[in-house]
PDB file of C-alpha atoms in Angstrom:
ATOM      1  CA  MET T   1      84.509 115.390  81.221  1.00  0.00           C
ATOM      2  CA  SER T   2      86.036 115.897  78.000  1.00  0.00           C
ATOM      3  CA  PRO T   3      88.927 114.063  77.073  1.00  0.00           C
ATOM      4  CA  ALA T   4      91.517 116.578  77.205  1.00  0.00           C
ATOM      5  CA  ARG T   5      90.715 117.321  80.928  1.00  0.00           C
ATOM      6  CA  GLY T   6      90.713 113.882  82.066  1.00  0.00           C
ATOM      7  CA  LEU T   7      94.137 113.670  80.535  1.00  0.00           C
ATOM      8  CA  MET T   8      95.364 117.401  82.082  1.00  0.00           C
ATOM      9  CA  TYR T   9      93.868 115.441  85.623  1.00  0.00           C
ATOM     10  CA  ALA T  10      95.682 112.183  85.014  1.00  0.00           C
ATOM     11  CA  LYS T  11      98.713 114.150  84.590  1.00  0.00           C
ATOM     12  CA  PHE T  12      98.376 116.438  87.664  1.00  0.00           C
ATOM     13  CA  SER T  13      98.197 112.630  89.190  1.00  0.00           C
ATOM     14  CA  VAL T  14     101.760 112.106  88.194  1.00  0.00           C
ATOM     15  CA  VAL T  15     102.858 115.403  89.840  1.00  0.00           C
ATOM     16  CA  TYR T  16     100.991 114.938  93.156  1.00  0.00           C
ATOM     17  CA  ALA T  17     101.743 111.224  93.345  1.00  0.00           C
ATOM     18  CA  HIS T  18     105.673 112.329  93.010  1.00  0.00           C
ATOM     19  CA  ASN T  19     105.488 114.028  95.832  1.00  0.00           C
ATOM     20  CA  GLU T  20     103.379 111.535  97.863  1.00  0.00           C
ATOM     21  CA  TYR T  21     100.260 113.928  97.894  1.00  0.00           C
ATOM     22  CA  TRP T  22      97.988 110.823  97.923  1.00  0.00           C
ATOM     23  CA  GLY T  23      94.883 112.306  98.670  1.00  0.00           C
ATOM     24  CA  HIS T  24      94.720 114.897  95.701  1.00  0.00           C
ATOM     25  CA  VAL T  25      95.930 112.220  93.528  1.00  0.00           C
ATOM     26  CA  GLU T  26      92.998 109.905  94.338  1.00  0.00           C
ATOM     27  CA  ARG T  27      90.380 112.594  93.590  1.00  0.00           C
ATOM     28  CA  LEU T  28      91.798 112.963  90.169  1.00  0.00           C
ATOM     29  CA  LEU T  29      92.290 109.441  89.747  1.00  0.00           C
ATOM     30  CA  SER T  30      88.365 108.312  90.720  1.00  0.00           C
ATOM     31  CA  ASP T  31      87.236 111.449  88.366  1.00  0.00           C
ATOM     32  CA  VAL T  32      89.414 110.250  86.064  1.00  0.00           C
ATOM     33  CA  ARG T  33      88.737 106.944  85.769  1.00  0.00           C
ATOM     34  CA  ASP T  34      84.991 107.418  85.579  1.00  0.00           C
ATOM     35  CA  TYR T  35      85.341 109.090  82.479  1.00  0.00           C
ATOM     36  CA  PRO T  36      86.480 105.660  80.563  1.00  0.00           C
ATOM     37  CA  THR T  37      84.244 103.250  82.373  1.00  0.00           C
ATOM     38  CA  LYS T  38      81.293 105.144  81.063  1.00  0.00           C
ATOM     39  CA  MET T  39      82.405 105.386  77.578  1.00  0.00           C
ATOM     40  CA  LEU T  40      84.527 102.961  77.585  1.00  0.00           C
ATOM     41  CA  GLY T  41      84.114 100.432  79.198  1.00  0.00           C
ATOM     42  CA  PRO T  42      85.703  98.526  82.761  1.00  0.00           C
ATOM     43  CA  GLY T  43      87.587  96.292  80.275  1.00  0.00           C
ATOM     44  CA  HIS T  44      89.323  98.916  78.401  1.00  0.00           C
ATOM     45  CA  GLU T  45      92.802  99.135  78.602  1.00  0.00           C
ATOM     46  CA  ARG T  46      92.632 102.327  79.405  1.00  0.00           C
ATOM     47  CA  THR T  47      89.810 101.949  82.226  1.00  0.00           C
ATOM     48  CA  ARG T  48      92.241  98.673  83.691  1.00  0.00           C
ATOM     49  CA  ARG T  49      95.463 100.955  83.190  1.00  0.00           C
ATOM     50  CA  VAL T  50      93.439 104.119  85.663  1.00  0.00           C
ATOM     51  CA  THR T  51      92.021 101.211  87.721  1.00  0.00           C
ATOM     52  CA  LEU T  52      95.780  99.865  88.625  1.00  0.00           C
ATOM     53  CA  ALA T  53      96.946 103.353  89.347  1.00  0.00           C
ATOM     54  CA  LEU T  54      94.045 104.113  91.850  1.00  0.00           C
ATOM     55  CA  ALA T  55      94.545 100.696  93.445  1.00  0.00           C
ATOM     56  CA  GLY T  56      98.465 101.960  94.364  1.00  0.00           C
ATOM     57  CA  THR T  57      97.214 105.668  95.315  1.00  0.00           C
ATOM     58  CA  TYR T  58      94.768 103.592  98.101  1.00  0.00           C
ATOM     59  CA  PHE T  59      97.021 101.427  98.893  1.00  0.00           C
ATOM     60  CA  ASN T  60      99.689 104.392 100.072  1.00  0.00           C
ATOM     61  CA  LEU T  61      96.729 106.216 101.705  1.00  0.00           C
ATOM     62  CA  GLY T  62      96.642 102.919 103.726  1.00  0.00           C
ATOM     63  CA  GLY T  63      93.238 101.472 102.185  1.00  0.00           C
ATOM     64  CA  ALA T  64      95.254  98.127 101.579  1.00  0.00           C
ATOM     65  CA  GLN T  65      91.272  96.291 101.705  1.00  0.00           C
ATOM     66  CA  THR T  66      89.982  98.371  98.314  1.00  0.00           C
ATOM     67  CA  ALA T  67      93.472  98.640  97.329  1.00  0.00           C
ATOM     68  CA  GLU T  68      93.038  94.813  96.129  1.00  0.00           C
ATOM     69  CA  GLU T  69      89.190  94.766  95.788  1.00  0.00           C
ATOM     70  CA  LEU T  70      90.167  97.047  92.448  1.00  0.00           C
ATOM     71  CA  GLN T  71      93.268  95.311  91.537  1.00  0.00           C
ATOM     72  CA  GLN T  72      90.516  91.692  92.165  1.00  0.00           C
ATOM     73  CA  SER T  73      89.102  93.911  89.528  1.00  0.00           C
ATOM     74  CA  VAL T  74      91.054  93.782  86.662  1.00  0.00           C
ATOM     75  CA  LEU T  75      92.534  90.848  87.035  1.00  0.00           C
ATOM     76  CA  HIS T  76      88.611  89.707  86.513  1.00  0.00           C
ATOM     77  CA  SER T  77      88.122  92.082  84.179  1.00  0.00           C
ATOM     78  CA  CYS T  78      90.685  90.633  82.368  1.00  0.00           C
ATOM     79  CA  LEU T  79      90.470  87.455  82.478  1.00  0.00           C
ATOM     80  CA  THR T  80      86.766  88.118  81.377  1.00  0.00           C
ATOM     81  CA  SER T  81      87.483  89.900  78.209  1.00  0.00           C
ATOM     82  CA  LEU T  82      91.290  88.896  77.330  1.00  0.00           C
ATOM     83  CA  GLY T  83      91.587  84.913  78.960  1.00  0.00           C
ATOM     84  CA  PRO T  84      94.526  83.865  80.700  1.00  0.00           C
ATOM     85  CA  ASP T  85      97.234  84.678  78.188  1.00  0.00           C
ATOM     86  CA  HIS T  86      96.555  87.760  77.483  1.00  0.00           C
ATOM     87  CA  VAL T  87      99.695  90.675  78.448  1.00  0.00           C
ATOM     88  CA  ASP T  88      97.587  92.623  80.541  1.00  0.00           C
ATOM     89  CA  THR T  89      96.219  89.701  82.611  1.00  0.00           C
ATOM     90  CA  LEU T  90      99.660  88.377  83.310  1.00  0.00           C
ATOM     91  CA  ARG T  91     100.425  91.519  84.561  1.00  0.00           C
ATOM     92  CA  ASN T  92      98.499  91.173  87.569  1.00  0.00           C
ATOM     93  CA  LEU T  93      99.667  86.882  87.883  1.00  0.00           C
ATOM     94  CA  HIS T  94     103.010  86.528  89.402  1.00  0.00           C
ATOM     95  CA  GLN T  95     104.383  82.956  88.167  1.00  0.00           C
ATOM     96  CA  LYS T  96     102.019  83.502  84.736  1.00  0.00           C
ATOM     97  CA  ALA T  97     102.886  87.081  84.409  1.00  0.00           C
ATOM     98  CA  TYR T  98     107.308  86.160  84.602  1.00  0.00           C
ATOM     99  CA  ASP T  99     106.326  82.796  82.493  1.00  0.00           C
ATOM    100  CA  GLY T 100     104.239  85.150  80.244  1.00  0.00           C
ATOM    101  CA  LEU T 101     105.755  88.309  79.459  1.00  0.00           C
ATOM    102  CA  LEU T 102     109.291  86.394  79.279  1.00  0.00           C
ATOM    103  CA  LYS T 103     107.996  84.421  76.915  1.00  0.00           C
ATOM    104  CA  LYS T 104     106.316  86.923  74.790  1.00  0.00           C
ATOM    105  CA  LEU T 105     107.953  89.900  75.358  1.00  0.00           C
ATOM    106  CA  GLY T 106     111.691  88.970  75.672  1.00  0.00           C
ATOM    107  CA  SER T 107     113.499  88.392  78.843  1.00  0.00           C
ATOM    108  CA  HIS T 108     114.827  92.531  78.711  1.00  0.00           C
ATOM    109  CA  ASN T 109     111.049  93.510  78.638  1.00  0.00           C
ATOM    110  CA  GLU T 110     111.084  96.577  81.457  1.00  0.00           C
ATOM    111  CA  ASP T 111     107.873  94.319  82.267  1.00  0.00           C
ATOM    112  CA  ALA T 112     108.844  90.717  82.572  1.00  0.00           C
ATOM    113  CA  LEU T 113     112.324  92.000  84.448  1.00  0.00           C
ATOM    114  CA  SER T 114     109.350  93.924  86.772  1.00  0.00           C
ATOM    115  CA  ALA T 115     107.181  90.115  86.845  1.00  0.00           C
ATOM    116  CA  LEU T 116     110.330  88.207  87.809  1.00  0.00           C
ATOM    117  CA  ASP T 117     111.106  90.257  90.626  1.00  0.00           C
ATOM    118  CA  ASN T 118     107.851  90.484  92.008  1.00  0.00           C
ATOM    119  CA  LEU T 119     107.560  86.469  91.030  1.00  0.00           C
ATOM    120  CA  ALA T 120     110.628  86.543  93.602  1.00  0.00           C
ATOM    121  CA  ARG T 121     108.671  88.330  96.061  1.00  0.00           C
ATOM    122  CA  THR T 122     105.831  85.810  95.840  1.00  0.00           C
ATOM    123  CA  ILE T 123     108.462  83.008  96.644  1.00  0.00           C
ATOM    124  CA  GLY T 124     110.657  84.258  99.209  1.00  0.00           C
ATOM    125  CA  ARG T 125     107.007  84.799 101.176  1.00  0.00           C
ATOM    126  CA  PHE T 126     106.504  80.616 101.159  1.00  0.00           C
ATOM    127  CA  ASN T 127     109.685  81.064 104.352  1.00  0.00           C
ATOM    128  CA  GLU T 128     111.111  77.872 103.434  1.00  0.00           C
ATOM    129  CA  ARG T 129     115.066  77.669 102.757  1.00  0.00           C
ATOM    130  CA  GLU T 130     114.775  76.217  99.607  1.00  0.00           C
ATOM    131  CA  ASP T 131     112.000  79.032  98.102  1.00  0.00           C
ATOM    132  CA  ILE T 132     114.240  81.387  99.851  1.00  0.00           C
ATOM    133  CA  LEU T 133     117.056  80.883  98.059  1.00  0.00           C
ATOM    134  CA  GLN T 134     115.816  80.680  94.870  1.00  0.00           C
ATOM    135  CA  ALA T 135     113.806  83.864  95.744  1.00  0.00           C
ATOM    136  CA  ARG T 136     117.352  84.512  96.190  1.00  0.00           C
ATOM    137  CA  ASP T 137     118.832  83.927  92.598  1.00  0.00           C
ATOM    138  CA  LEU T 138     115.664  85.351  90.775  1.00  0.00           C
ATOM    139  CA  HIS T 139     116.267  88.809  92.729  1.00  0.00           C
ATOM    140  CA  ILE T 140     119.994  88.683  91.254  1.00  0.00           C
ATOM    141  CA  GLN T 141     118.763  88.084  87.788  1.00  0.00           C
ATOM    142  CA  ALA T 142     116.097  90.530  88.089  1.00  0.00           C
ATOM    143  CA  ILE T 143     118.661  93.304  89.023  1.00  0.00           C
ATOM    144  CA  LYS T 144     120.895  92.332  86.975  1.00  0.00           C
ATOM    145  CA  GLY T 145     118.696  93.043  84.265  1.00  0.00           C
ATOM    146  CA  ILE T 146     116.930  96.007  85.543  1.00  0.00           C
ATOM    147  CA  LYS T 147     119.798  97.797  86.101  1.00  0.00           C
ATOM    148  CA  LYS T 148     121.380  97.106  82.267  1.00  0.00           C
ATOM    149  CA  ALA T 149     117.720  98.702  81.375  1.00  0.00           C
ATOM    150  CA  HIS T 150     118.061 101.946  83.162  1.00  0.00           C
ATOM    151  CA  GLY T 151     120.863 101.729  84.971  1.00  0.00           C
ATOM    152  CA  GLU T 152     122.620 101.678  89.182  1.00  0.00           C
ATOM    153  CA  ASP T 153     120.311 104.011  90.348  1.00  0.00           C
ATOM    154  CA  HIS T 154     116.837 103.781  88.879  1.00  0.00           C
ATOM    155  CA  ARG T 155     113.569 103.600  91.174  1.00  0.00           C
ATOM    156  CA  ARG T 156     113.752  99.835  89.844  1.00  0.00           C
ATOM    157  CA  THR T 157     116.597  98.650  90.198  1.00  0.00           C
ATOM    158  CA  LEU T 158     116.971 100.592  93.926  1.00  0.00           C
ATOM    159  CA  ARG T 159     113.154  98.347  94.467  1.00  0.00           C
ATOM    160  CA  ALA T 160     114.605  95.350  93.864  1.00  0.00           C
ATOM    161  CA  LYS T 161     117.814  95.864  95.657  1.00  0.00           C
ATOM    162  CA  GLU T 162     115.954  96.591  98.524  1.00  0.00           C
ATOM    163  CA  ASN T 163     113.596  93.079  98.057  1.00  0.00           C
ATOM    164  CA  LEU T 164     117.234  90.998  97.832  1.00  0.00           C
ATOM    165  CA  VAL T 165     118.071  92.738 101.230  1.00  0.00           C
ATOM    166  CA  ARG T 166     115.528  91.697 102.792  1.00  0.00           C
ATOM    167  CA  ILE T 167     116.353  87.790 101.386  1.00  0.00           C
ATOM    168  CA  TYR T 168     120.214  88.809 102.706  1.00  0.00           C
ATOM    169  CA  VAL T 169     118.424  89.051 106.385  1.00  0.00           C
ATOM    170  CA  PHE T 170     116.398  86.061 106.689  1.00  0.00           C
ATOM    171  CA  LEU T 171     119.522  84.080 105.366  1.00  0.00           C
ATOM    172  CA  GLY T 172     121.747  85.255 107.311  1.00  0.00           C
ATOM    173  CA  GLY T 173     125.760  84.732 107.862  1.00  0.00           C
ATOM    174  CA  GLU T 174     127.873  86.709 106.096  1.00  0.00           C
ATOM    175  CA  LEU T 175     125.909  87.721 104.178  1.00  0.00           C
ATOM    176  CA  HIS T 176     124.770  90.358 106.612  1.00  0.00           C
ATOM    177  CA  GLU T 177     127.193  92.313 105.743  1.00  0.00           C
ATOM    178  CA  ALA T 178     126.192  92.473 101.903  1.00  0.00           C
ATOM    179  CA  ALA T 179     122.652  93.429 103.037  1.00  0.00           C
ATOM    180  CA  GLU T 180     124.047  96.478 104.946  1.00  0.00           C
ATOM    181  CA  GLN T 181     125.942  97.283 101.824  1.00  0.00           C
ATOM    182  CA  LEU T 182     123.147  97.054  99.886  1.00  0.00           C
ATOM    183  CA  ILE T 183     120.225  99.071 101.708  1.00  0.00           C
ATOM    184  CA  THR T 184     122.975 101.558 102.776  1.00  0.00           C
ATOM    185  CA  HIS T 185     123.343 102.294  98.892  1.00  0.00           C
ATOM    186  CA  VAL T 186     119.046 102.123  98.349  1.00  0.00           C
ATOM    187  CA  VAL T 187     119.192 104.707 101.708  1.00  0.00           C
ATOM    188  CA  GLU T 188     121.774 107.192 100.357  1.00  0.00           C
ATOM    189  CA  LYS T 189     120.158 106.983  96.833  1.00  0.00           C
ATOM    190  CA  ARG T 190     116.591 107.614  98.197  1.00  0.00           C
ATOM    191  CA  LYS T 191     117.464 110.806 100.196  1.00  0.00           C
ATOM    192  CA  LYS T 192     119.419 112.126  97.195  1.00  0.00           C
ATOM    193  CA  LEU T 193     117.104 111.240  94.468  1.00  0.00           C
ATOM    194  CA  LEU T 194     113.558 111.386  96.683  1.00  0.00           C
ATOM    195  CA  GLY T 195     114.249 113.645  99.627  1.00  0.00           C
ATOM    196  CA  LYS T 196     114.921 112.249 102.842  1.00  0.00           C
ATOM    197  CA  GLU T 197     111.435 112.100 104.457  1.00  0.00           C
ATOM    198  CA  HIS T 198     110.008 110.395 100.922  1.00  0.00           C
ATOM    199  CA  ALA T 199     107.774 107.033 101.866  1.00  0.00           C
ATOM    200  CA  TYR T 200     110.863 104.845  99.959  1.00  0.00           C
ATOM    201  CA  THR T 201     113.335 106.545 101.568  1.00  0.00           C
ATOM    202  CA  LEU T 202     111.835 105.756 105.243  1.00  0.00           C
ATOM    203  CA  LEU T 203     111.029 102.211 103.569  1.00  0.00           C
ATOM    204  CA  ALA T 204     114.807 102.219 103.164  1.00  0.00           C
ATOM    205  CA  MET T 205     115.351 103.366 106.574  1.00  0.00           C
ATOM    206  CA  ALA T 206     113.158 100.886 108.858  1.00  0.00           C
ATOM    207  CA  ASN T 207     114.721  98.174 106.589  1.00  0.00           C
ATOM    208  CA  ALA T 208     118.314  99.744 107.289  1.00  0.00           C
ATOM    209  CA  THR T 209     117.363  98.984 111.047  1.00  0.00           C
ATOM    210  CA  ILE T 210     116.377  95.592 110.393  1.00  0.00           C
ATOM    211  CA  VAL T 211     120.007  95.117 109.308  1.00  0.00           C
ATOM    212  CA  LYS T 212     121.718  96.927 111.731  1.00  0.00           C
ATOM    213  CA  ILE T 213     119.227  95.176 114.175  1.00  0.00           C
ATOM    214  CA  ALA T 214     120.455  91.940 112.400  1.00  0.00           C
ATOM    215  CA  LEU T 215     124.638  92.565 112.498  1.00  0.00           C
ATOM    216  CA  GLY T 216     124.132  93.557 116.496  1.00  0.00           C
ATOM    217  CA  LYS T 217     124.763  97.327 115.673  1.00  0.00           C
ATOM    218  CA  LEU T 218     121.893  98.319 117.904  1.00  0.00           C
ATOM    219  CA  ASP T 219     122.522 102.226 118.324  1.00  0.00           C
ATOM    220  CA  ASP T 220     122.940 102.619 114.378  1.00  0.00           C
ATOM    221  CA  ALA T 221     119.512 100.979 114.241  1.00  0.00           C
ATOM    222  CA  GLU T 222     118.372 103.173 117.090  1.00  0.00           C
ATOM    223  CA  GLU T 223     119.359 106.590 115.230  1.00  0.00           C
ATOM    224  CA  ILE T 224     118.081 105.506 111.681  1.00  0.00           C
ATOM    225  CA  GLY T 225     114.800 104.675 113.994  1.00  0.00           C
ATOM    226  CA  MET T 226     114.848 107.549 115.776  1.00  0.00           C
ATOM    227  CA  GLU T 227     115.350 109.295 112.368  1.00  0.00           C
ATOM    228  CA  ALA T 228     112.678 108.012 110.469  1.00  0.00           C
ATOM    229  CA  LEU T 229     109.407 106.918 112.546  1.00  0.00           C
ATOM    230  CA  PRO T 230     108.448 110.548 113.636  1.00  0.00           C
ATOM    231  CA  ILE T 231     108.684 111.560 110.368  1.00  0.00           C
ATOM    232  CA  ALA T 232     106.005 109.106 108.915  1.00  0.00           C
ATOM    233  CA  GLU T 233     104.079 109.711 111.999  1.00  0.00           C
ATOM    234  CA  ARG T 234     104.050 113.617 111.135  1.00  0.00           C
ATOM    235  CA  ASN T 235     103.434 112.873 107.820  1.00  0.00           C
ATOM    236  CA  PHE T 236     101.329 109.907 106.802  1.00  0.00           C
ATOM    237  CA  GLY T 237      99.812 109.484 110.777  1.00  0.00           C
ATOM    238  CA  GLU T 238     100.054 107.201 113.187  1.00  0.00           C
ATOM    239  CA  ASN T 239      97.681 104.422 112.250  1.00  0.00           C
ATOM    240  CA  HIS T 240      98.658 103.965 108.679  1.00  0.00           C
ATOM    241  CA  VAL T 241     100.679 101.136 107.286  1.00  0.00           C
ATOM    242  CA  GLY T 242     104.261 102.537 107.081  1.00  0.00           C
ATOM    243  CA  THR T 243     103.829 104.113 110.666  1.00  0.00           C
ATOM    244  CA  LEU T 244     102.475 100.867 111.676  1.00  0.00           C
ATOM    245  CA  PHE T 245     105.747  98.711 109.748  1.00  0.00           C
ATOM    246  CA  GLY T 246     108.003 101.331 111.814  1.00  0.00           C
ATOM    247  CA  ARG T 247     107.036 101.464 115.013  1.00  0.00           C
ATOM    248  CA  TYR T 248     107.094  97.434 114.701  1.00  0.00           C
ATOM    249  CA  THR T 249     110.558  97.341 113.805  1.00  0.00           C
ATOM    250  CA  PHE T 250     111.261 100.037 116.668  1.00  0.00           C
ATOM    251  CA  GLY T 251     109.769  97.667 119.009  1.00  0.00           C
ATOM    252  CA  TYR T 252     111.645  95.135 118.229  1.00  0.00           C
ATOM    253  CA  LEU T 253     114.669  96.736 118.439  1.00  0.00           C
ATOM    254  CA  ARG T 254     113.680  98.002 121.895  1.00  0.00           C
ATOM    255  CA  ILE T 255     113.800  94.086 123.085  1.00  0.00           C
ATOM    256  CA  GLU T 256     116.903  93.474 121.282  1.00  0.00           C
ATOM    257  CA  GLN T 257     118.013  96.053 123.678  1.00  0.00           C
ATOM    258  CA  LYS T 258     116.438  94.759 126.892  1.00  0.00           C
ATOM    259  CA  CYS T 259     114.377  97.647 127.224  1.00  0.00           C
ATOM    260  CA  TYR T 260     111.437  95.883 128.237  1.00  0.00           C
ATOM    261  CA  GLU T 261     109.712  99.010 128.960  1.00  0.00           C
ATOM    262  CA  ASP T 262     109.652 100.451 126.692  1.00  0.00           C
ATOM    263  CA  VAL T 263     108.528  98.148 124.424  1.00  0.00           C
ATOM    264  CA  GLU T 264     105.710  97.126 126.006  1.00  0.00           C
ATOM    265  CA  GLU T 265     103.415 100.381 124.850  1.00  0.00           C
ATOM    266  CA  ILE T 266     104.941 100.121 121.414  1.00  0.00           C
ATOM    267  CA  LEU T 267     103.891  96.553 120.894  1.00  0.00           C
ATOM    268  CA  VAL T 268     100.532  96.535 122.349  1.00  0.00           C
ATOM    269  CA  GLN T 269      99.727  99.230 120.898  1.00  0.00           C
ATOM    270  CA  LEU T 270     100.654  98.298 117.693  1.00  0.00           C
ATOM    271  CA  ALA T 271      98.937  94.987 117.962  1.00  0.00           C
ATOM    272  CA  LYS T 272      96.229  96.822 118.588  1.00  0.00           C
ATOM    273  CA  CYS T 273      96.289  99.136 115.626  1.00  0.00           C
ATOM    274  CA  TYR T 274      96.515  95.744 113.175  1.00  0.00           C
ATOM    275  CA  CYS T 275      93.023  94.445 115.026  1.00  0.00           C
ATOM    276  CA  LEU T 276      91.472  98.004 113.883  1.00  0.00           C
ATOM    277  CA  ARG T 277      92.380  97.106 110.757  1.00  0.00           C
ATOM    278  CA  GLY T 278      91.035  93.995 110.270  1.00  0.00           C
ATOM    279  CA  LYS T 279      94.915  92.971 109.898  1.00  0.00           C
ATOM    280  CA  ILE T 280      94.153  90.025 112.483  1.00  0.00           C
ATOM    281  CA  SER T 281      97.827  88.137 111.830  1.00  0.00           C
ATOM    282  CA  GLU T 282      99.835  90.512 111.742  1.00  0.00           C
ATOM    283  CA  SER T 283      98.533  91.656 114.845  1.00  0.00           C
ATOM    284  CA  ILE T 284      99.032  88.345 116.573  1.00  0.00           C
ATOM    285  CA  ARG T 285     101.997  88.302 115.120  1.00  0.00           C
ATOM    286  CA  VAL T 286     102.895  91.023 116.872  1.00  0.00           C
ATOM    287  CA  CYS T 287     101.684  90.021 120.176  1.00  0.00           C
ATOM    288  CA  GLU T 288     104.130  87.100 119.824  1.00  0.00           C
ATOM    289  CA  VAL T 289     106.517  89.480 119.944  1.00  0.00           C
ATOM    290  CA  ALA T 290     105.515  91.293 123.032  1.00  0.00           C
ATOM    291  CA  LEU T 291     104.781  88.133 124.562  1.00  0.00           C
ATOM    292  CA  LYS T 292     108.380  86.953 124.256  1.00  0.00           C
ATOM    293  CA  GLY T 293     109.326  90.656 125.780  1.00  0.00           C
ATOM    294  CA  PHE T 294     106.811  90.303 128.582  1.00  0.00           C
ATOM    295  CA  ALA T 295     108.334  86.680 129.111  1.00  0.00           C
ATOM    296  CA  ALA T 296     111.739  88.405 130.074  1.00  0.00           C
ATOM    297  CA  ILE T 297     110.880  91.627 132.796  1.00  0.00           C
ATOM    298  CA  SER T 298     109.658  88.749 135.201  1.00  0.00           C
ATOM    299  CA  VAL T 299     109.314  85.652 136.991  1.00  0.00           C
ATOM    300  CA  LYS T 300     105.750  85.576 137.338  1.00  0.00           C
ATOM    301  CA  GLU T 301     103.567  85.880 134.615  1.00  0.00           C
ATOM    302  CA  HIS T 302     103.721  89.600 133.221  1.00  0.00           C
ATOM    303  CA  PRO T 303      99.695  91.408 133.771  1.00  0.00           C
ATOM    304  CA  PHE T 304      99.887  92.083 130.034  1.00  0.00           C
ATOM    305  CA  ALA T 305     100.745  88.565 128.571  1.00  0.00           C
ATOM    306  CA  ARG T 306      97.197  87.341 130.715  1.00  0.00           C
ATOM    307  CA  ASP T 307      95.009  89.944 128.619  1.00  0.00           C
TER     308      ASP T 307
END
């Protein structure tokens, strides 16, 4: 492949990615990656960037394990060829990424702001209240910087706002109303900018469903879920990670609505899907939710609960 053809393929992959044609993107980027890997080596900057783009593509195709392996290969390459203090290495590490990029590039740099938002996501996953509060503050800081750099409705700003919504839901109380305002804005803007069937629009709708459930607005949550889930199943397939997340969210809604018979099939099949995909911890989590529902169905142990 010539450099000119590689550049053309890369440009085509961007167009396909914007329109969610991930299969086409994967084929193009796989060909593009082969050229710099052979000519420049796996540690070259261009090879690393194409590899990260390909990893993101596999994730969108539901191939999380392949995506992780590619990301790990880039991180290993950065650490081996560049050392732990190089900018590209820092982009692949959350805490070190933000500390390093902040020092090297300044607090208003795009990469530093994205690293800050990713750091907040990482800290928030520890699920301790002090960690959640720290994550909230970091997300708010990231939103201010990204909004100043890109504007209120830029994709990075919307992504950072959506991340803050998840933190607000966890913290609860009056923040549920703030979460509702934020996620409503994100959904509206993504529908306008990306279309109502775009993957990121559907993700925002799933998060909006969770917010509505937290507020006790179950009818509103059901309306959003009934709109988004069929689109995800049609566009991405029943076993795609995004569809699975949507089904889990809808199953949780049915529990809150006390529609336990509807919940059974949703959660049992979802747990099986996660198990078959090798996501054992996710399967166990879904089973725990299912058991909660089964316990409320009858005074005797439910047969599914025994299984």
